[in-house]
Coordinates of N, CA and C in Angstrom, one line a residue:
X9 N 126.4 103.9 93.6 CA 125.8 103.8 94.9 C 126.7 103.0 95.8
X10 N 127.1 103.5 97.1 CA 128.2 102.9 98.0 C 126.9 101.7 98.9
X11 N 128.0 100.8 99.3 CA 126.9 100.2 100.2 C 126.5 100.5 101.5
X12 N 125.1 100.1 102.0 CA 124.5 101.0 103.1 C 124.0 99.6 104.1
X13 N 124.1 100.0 104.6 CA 123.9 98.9 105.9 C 122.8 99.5 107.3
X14 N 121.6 99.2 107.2 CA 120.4 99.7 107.9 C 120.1 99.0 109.1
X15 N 120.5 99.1 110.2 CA 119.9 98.3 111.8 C 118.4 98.7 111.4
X16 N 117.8 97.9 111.2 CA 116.3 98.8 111.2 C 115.8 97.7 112.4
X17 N 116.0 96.4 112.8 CA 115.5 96.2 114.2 C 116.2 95.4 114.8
X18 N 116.4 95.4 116.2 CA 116.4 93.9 117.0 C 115.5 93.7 118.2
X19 N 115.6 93.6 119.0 CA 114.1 92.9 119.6 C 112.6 93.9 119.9
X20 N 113.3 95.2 119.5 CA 112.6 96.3 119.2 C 112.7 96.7 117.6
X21 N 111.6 97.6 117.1 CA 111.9 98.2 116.2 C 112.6 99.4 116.3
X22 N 113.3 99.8 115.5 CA 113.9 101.3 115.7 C 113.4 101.6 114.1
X23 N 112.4 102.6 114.1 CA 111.7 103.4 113.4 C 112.3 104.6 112.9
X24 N 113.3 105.0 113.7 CA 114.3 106.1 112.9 C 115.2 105.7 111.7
X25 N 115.9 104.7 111.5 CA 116.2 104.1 110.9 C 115.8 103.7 109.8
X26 N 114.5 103.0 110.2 CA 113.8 102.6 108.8 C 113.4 103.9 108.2
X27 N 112.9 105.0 108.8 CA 112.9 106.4 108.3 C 114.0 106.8 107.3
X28 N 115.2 106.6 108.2 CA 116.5 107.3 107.0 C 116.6 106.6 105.9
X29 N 116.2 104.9 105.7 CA 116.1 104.4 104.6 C 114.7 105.4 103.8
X30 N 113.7 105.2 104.0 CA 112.5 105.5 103.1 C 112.7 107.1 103.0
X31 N 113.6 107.8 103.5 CA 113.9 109.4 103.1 C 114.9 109.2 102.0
X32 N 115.7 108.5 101.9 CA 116.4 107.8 100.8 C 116.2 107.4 99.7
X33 N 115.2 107.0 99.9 CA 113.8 106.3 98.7 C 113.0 107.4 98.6
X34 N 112.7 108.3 99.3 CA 112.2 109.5 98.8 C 110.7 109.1 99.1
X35 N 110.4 108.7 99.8 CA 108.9 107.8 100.1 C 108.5 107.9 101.4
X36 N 107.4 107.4 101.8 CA 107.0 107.8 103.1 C 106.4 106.4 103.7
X37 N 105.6 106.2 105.0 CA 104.8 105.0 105.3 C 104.0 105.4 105.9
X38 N 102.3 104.7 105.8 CA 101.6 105.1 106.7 C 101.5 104.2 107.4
X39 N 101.9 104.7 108.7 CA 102.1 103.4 109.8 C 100.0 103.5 110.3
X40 N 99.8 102.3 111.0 CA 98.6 101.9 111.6 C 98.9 102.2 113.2
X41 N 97.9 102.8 113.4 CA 98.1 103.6 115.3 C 97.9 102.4 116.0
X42 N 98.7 102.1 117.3 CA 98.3 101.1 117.8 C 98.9 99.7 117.8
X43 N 99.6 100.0 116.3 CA 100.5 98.6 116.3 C 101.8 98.4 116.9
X44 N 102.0 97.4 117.8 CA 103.3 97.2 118.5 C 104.3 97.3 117.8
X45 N 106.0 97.8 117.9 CA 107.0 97.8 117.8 C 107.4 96.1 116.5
X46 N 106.7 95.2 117.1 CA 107.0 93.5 116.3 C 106.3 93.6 115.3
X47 N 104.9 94.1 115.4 CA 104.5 94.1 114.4 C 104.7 94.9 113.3
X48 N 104.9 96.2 113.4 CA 105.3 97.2 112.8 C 106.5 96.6 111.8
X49 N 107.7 96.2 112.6 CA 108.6 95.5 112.0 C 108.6 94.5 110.7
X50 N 107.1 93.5 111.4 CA 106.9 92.6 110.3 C 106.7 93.0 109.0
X51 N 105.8 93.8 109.1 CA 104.8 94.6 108.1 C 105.9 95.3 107.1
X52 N 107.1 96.4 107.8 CA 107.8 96.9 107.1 C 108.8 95.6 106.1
X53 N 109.0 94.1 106.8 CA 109.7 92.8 106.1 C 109.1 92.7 105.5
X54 N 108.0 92.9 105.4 CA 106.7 92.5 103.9 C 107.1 93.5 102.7
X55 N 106.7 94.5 103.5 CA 106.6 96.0 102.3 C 107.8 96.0 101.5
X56 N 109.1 95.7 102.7 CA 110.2 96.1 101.4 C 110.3 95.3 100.5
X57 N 109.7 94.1 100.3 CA 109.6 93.2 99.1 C 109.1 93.8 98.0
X58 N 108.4 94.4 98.0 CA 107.7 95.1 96.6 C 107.5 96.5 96.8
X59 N 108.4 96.8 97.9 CA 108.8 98.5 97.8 C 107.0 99.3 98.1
X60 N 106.3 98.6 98.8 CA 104.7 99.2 98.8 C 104.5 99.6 100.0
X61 N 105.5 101.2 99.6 CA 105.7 102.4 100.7 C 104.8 103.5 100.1
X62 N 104.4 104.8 100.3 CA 103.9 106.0 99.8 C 102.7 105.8 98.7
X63 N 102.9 106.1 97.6 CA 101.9 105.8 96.4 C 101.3 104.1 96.3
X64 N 102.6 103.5 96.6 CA 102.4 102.2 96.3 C 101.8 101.3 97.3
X65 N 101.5 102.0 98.6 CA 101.0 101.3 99.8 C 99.7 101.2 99.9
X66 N 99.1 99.6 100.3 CA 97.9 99.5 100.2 C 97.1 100.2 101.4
X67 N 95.7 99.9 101.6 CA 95.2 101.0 102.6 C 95.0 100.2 103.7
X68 N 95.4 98.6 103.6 CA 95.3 97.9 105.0 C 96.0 98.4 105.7
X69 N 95.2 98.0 107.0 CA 95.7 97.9 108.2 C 97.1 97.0 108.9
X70 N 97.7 97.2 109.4 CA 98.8 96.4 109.9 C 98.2 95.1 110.0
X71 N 97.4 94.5 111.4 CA 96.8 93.7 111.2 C 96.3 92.7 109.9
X72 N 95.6 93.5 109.4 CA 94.9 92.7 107.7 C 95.9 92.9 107.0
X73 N 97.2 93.6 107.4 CA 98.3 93.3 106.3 C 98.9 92.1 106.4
X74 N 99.4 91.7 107.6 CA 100.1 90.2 108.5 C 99.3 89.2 108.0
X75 N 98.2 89.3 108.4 CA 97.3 88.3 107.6 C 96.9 87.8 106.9
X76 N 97.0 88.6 105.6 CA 97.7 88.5 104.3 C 98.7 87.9 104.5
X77 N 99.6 88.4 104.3 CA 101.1 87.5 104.6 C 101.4 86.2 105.0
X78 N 100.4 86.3 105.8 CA 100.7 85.0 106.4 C 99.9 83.6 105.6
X79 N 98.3 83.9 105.1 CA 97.5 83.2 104.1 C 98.1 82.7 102.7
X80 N 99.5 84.1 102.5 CA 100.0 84.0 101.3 C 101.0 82.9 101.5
X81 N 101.5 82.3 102.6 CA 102.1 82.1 103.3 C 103.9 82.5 103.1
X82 N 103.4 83.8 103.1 CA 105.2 84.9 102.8 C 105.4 84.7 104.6
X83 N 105.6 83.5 105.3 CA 106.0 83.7 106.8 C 107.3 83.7 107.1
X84 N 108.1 83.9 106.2 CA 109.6 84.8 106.2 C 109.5 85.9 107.0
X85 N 108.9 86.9 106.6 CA 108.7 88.3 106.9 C 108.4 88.2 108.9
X86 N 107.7 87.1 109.0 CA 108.0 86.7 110.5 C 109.1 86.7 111.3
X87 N 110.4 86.2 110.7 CA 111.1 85.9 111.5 C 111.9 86.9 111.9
X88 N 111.6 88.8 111.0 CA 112.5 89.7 111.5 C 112.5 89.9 112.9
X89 N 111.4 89.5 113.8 CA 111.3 90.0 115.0 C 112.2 89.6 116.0
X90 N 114.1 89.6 115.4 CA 114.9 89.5 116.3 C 115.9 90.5 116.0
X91 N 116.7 90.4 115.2 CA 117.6 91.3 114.7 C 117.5 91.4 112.9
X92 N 117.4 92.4 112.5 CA 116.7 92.6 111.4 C 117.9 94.3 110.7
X93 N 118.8 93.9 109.6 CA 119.8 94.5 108.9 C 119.0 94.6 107.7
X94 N 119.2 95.7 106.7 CA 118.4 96.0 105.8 C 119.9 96.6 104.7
X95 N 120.5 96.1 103.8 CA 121.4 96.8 103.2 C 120.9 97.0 101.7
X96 N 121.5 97.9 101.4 CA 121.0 98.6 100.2 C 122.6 98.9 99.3
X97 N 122.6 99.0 97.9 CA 123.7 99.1 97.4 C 124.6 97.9 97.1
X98 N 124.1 96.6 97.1 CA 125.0 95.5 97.2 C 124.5 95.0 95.9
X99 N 125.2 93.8 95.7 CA 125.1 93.1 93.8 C 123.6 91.8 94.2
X100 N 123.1 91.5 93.3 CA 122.3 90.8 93.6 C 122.9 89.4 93.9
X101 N 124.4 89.7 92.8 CA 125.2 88.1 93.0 C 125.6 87.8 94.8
X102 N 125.7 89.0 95.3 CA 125.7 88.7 97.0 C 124.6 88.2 98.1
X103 N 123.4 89.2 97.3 CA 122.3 88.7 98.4 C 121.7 87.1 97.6
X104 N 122.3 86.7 96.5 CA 121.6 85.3 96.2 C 122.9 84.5 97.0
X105 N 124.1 84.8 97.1 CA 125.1 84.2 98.3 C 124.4 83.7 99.6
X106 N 123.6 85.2 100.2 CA 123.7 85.8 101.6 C 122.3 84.0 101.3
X107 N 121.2 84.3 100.8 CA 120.0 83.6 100.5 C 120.1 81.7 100.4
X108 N 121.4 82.0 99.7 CA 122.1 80.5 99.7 C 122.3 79.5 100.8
X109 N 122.6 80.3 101.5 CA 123.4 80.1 103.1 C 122.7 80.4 104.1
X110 N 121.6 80.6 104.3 CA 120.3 81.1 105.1 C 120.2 80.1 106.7
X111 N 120.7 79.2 107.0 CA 120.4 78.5 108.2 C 120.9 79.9 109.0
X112 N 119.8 80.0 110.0 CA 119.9 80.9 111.5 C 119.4 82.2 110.7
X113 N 119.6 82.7 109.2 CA 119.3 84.3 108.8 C 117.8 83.7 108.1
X114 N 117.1 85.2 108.1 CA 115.7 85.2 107.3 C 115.7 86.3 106.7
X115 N 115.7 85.9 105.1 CA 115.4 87.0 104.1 C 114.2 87.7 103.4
X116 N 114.3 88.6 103.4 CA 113.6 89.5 102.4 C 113.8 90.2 101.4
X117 N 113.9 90.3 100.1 CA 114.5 90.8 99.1 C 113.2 91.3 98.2
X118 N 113.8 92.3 97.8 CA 113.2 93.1 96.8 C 112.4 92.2 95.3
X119 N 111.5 92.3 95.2 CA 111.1 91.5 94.1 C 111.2 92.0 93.0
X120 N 111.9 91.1 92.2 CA 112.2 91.8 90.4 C 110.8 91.0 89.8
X121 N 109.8 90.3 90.2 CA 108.4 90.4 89.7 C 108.1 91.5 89.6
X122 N 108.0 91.6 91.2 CA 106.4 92.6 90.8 C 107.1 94.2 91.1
X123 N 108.2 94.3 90.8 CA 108.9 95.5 91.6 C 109.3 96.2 90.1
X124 N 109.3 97.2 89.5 CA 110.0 97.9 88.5 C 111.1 97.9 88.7
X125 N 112.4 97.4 88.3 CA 113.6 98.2 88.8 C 114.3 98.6 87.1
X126 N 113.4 99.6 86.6 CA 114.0 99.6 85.1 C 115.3 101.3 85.4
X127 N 115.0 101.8 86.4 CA 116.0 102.7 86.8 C 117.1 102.5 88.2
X128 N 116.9 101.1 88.6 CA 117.7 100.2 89.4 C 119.3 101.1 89.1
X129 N 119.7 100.6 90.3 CA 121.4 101.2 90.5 C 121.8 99.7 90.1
X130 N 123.4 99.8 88.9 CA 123.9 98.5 88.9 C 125.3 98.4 90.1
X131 N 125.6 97.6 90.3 CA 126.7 97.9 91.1 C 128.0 97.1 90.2
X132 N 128.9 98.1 90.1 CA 129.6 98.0 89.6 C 131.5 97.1 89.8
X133 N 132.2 96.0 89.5 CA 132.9 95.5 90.0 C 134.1 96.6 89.7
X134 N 134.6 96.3 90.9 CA 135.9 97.3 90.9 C 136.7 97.0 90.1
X135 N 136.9 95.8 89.5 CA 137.9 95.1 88.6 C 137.7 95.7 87.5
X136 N 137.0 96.5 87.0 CA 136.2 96.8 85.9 C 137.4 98.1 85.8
X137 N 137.3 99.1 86.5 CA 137.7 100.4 86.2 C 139.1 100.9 85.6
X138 N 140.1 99.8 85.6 CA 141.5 100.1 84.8 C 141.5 99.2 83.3
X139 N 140.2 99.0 83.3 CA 140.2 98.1 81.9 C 139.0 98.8 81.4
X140 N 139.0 99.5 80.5 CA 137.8 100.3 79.8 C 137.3 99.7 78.5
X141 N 137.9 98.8 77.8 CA 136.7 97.7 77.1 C 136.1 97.2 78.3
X142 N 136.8 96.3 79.1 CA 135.5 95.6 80.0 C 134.3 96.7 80.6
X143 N 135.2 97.9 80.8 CA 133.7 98.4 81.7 C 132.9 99.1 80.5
X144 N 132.9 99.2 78.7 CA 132.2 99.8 78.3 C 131.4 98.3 78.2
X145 N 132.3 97.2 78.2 CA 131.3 95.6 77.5 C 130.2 96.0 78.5
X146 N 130.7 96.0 79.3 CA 129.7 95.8 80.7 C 128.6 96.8 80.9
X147 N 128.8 97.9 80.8 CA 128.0 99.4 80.7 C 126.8 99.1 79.8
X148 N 127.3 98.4 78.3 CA 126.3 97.9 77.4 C 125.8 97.3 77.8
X149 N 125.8 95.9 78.8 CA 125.5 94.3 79.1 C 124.2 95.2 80.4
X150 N 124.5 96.1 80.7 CA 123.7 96.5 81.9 C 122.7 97.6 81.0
X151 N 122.5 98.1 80.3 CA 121.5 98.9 79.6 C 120.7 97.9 78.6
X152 N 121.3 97.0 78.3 CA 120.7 95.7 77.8 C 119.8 94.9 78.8
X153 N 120.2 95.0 79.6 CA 119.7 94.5 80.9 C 118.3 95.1 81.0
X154 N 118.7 96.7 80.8 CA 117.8 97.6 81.5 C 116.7 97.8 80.5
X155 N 117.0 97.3 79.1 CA 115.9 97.3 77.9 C 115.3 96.1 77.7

């Protein structure tokens, strides 16, 4: 999987976008009629944490979803309402970098709780490919991973 890089907002939502992601994922969202552009946005910061799009999306309301969120107090998901990048395809060793370093950025990442990723994409180091012990060690170390 190449890496993907998703504008999904900045002081607006852009809803096409986050569309080309979740046609990607093969999934859908039922948006709530009525909800502003910020909110919308927030709600999608929430969701992508546990991927609870299509099958997996609860039947709240936008509203009673933020609400939640916010009691839980997950008020990260708050702060996309400026400029808001969504990349897909990267190592986790990167986004725990990007998370590290967080003064001025607000994250949201995919939860390996409550999230299945037993058919997860591994991303692969390019150092790997002219040395084929390392990438079979590795090939094993990631299906080990995956069991």
């Amino acid at each position: 999987m190449s890496a993907q890089i998703y504008l999904i907002g900045r002081p607006a939502f852009d809803i096409e976008a986050f569309l080309l992601f979740l046609a990607g994922q093969a999934s859908d969202w039922r948006r709530t009629p009525g909800a502003t552009g910020p909110e919308e946005l927030v709600e999608v910061a929430g969701r992508i944490c546990y991927m609870s799009f299509g099958d997996r999306q609860s039947p709240r309301e936008n509203s009673t979803y933020l609400k939640n969120l916010i009691d839980l107090g997950h008020e990260s998901v708050l702060e996309h309402v400026s400029w808001t990048f969504l990349l897909e395809g990267i190592s986790r060793a990167l986004t725990h970098q990007l998370v590290r370093h967080r003064p001025g950025w607000a994250y949201s990442q995919l939860s390996q709780q409550y999230y299945d990723e037993a058919a997860t994409a591994f991303v692969m180091p390019e150092e790997l490919r002219d040395n084929q012990a390392a990438l079979s060690e590795w090939r094993n170390a990631v299906e080990q991973s995956r069991a």
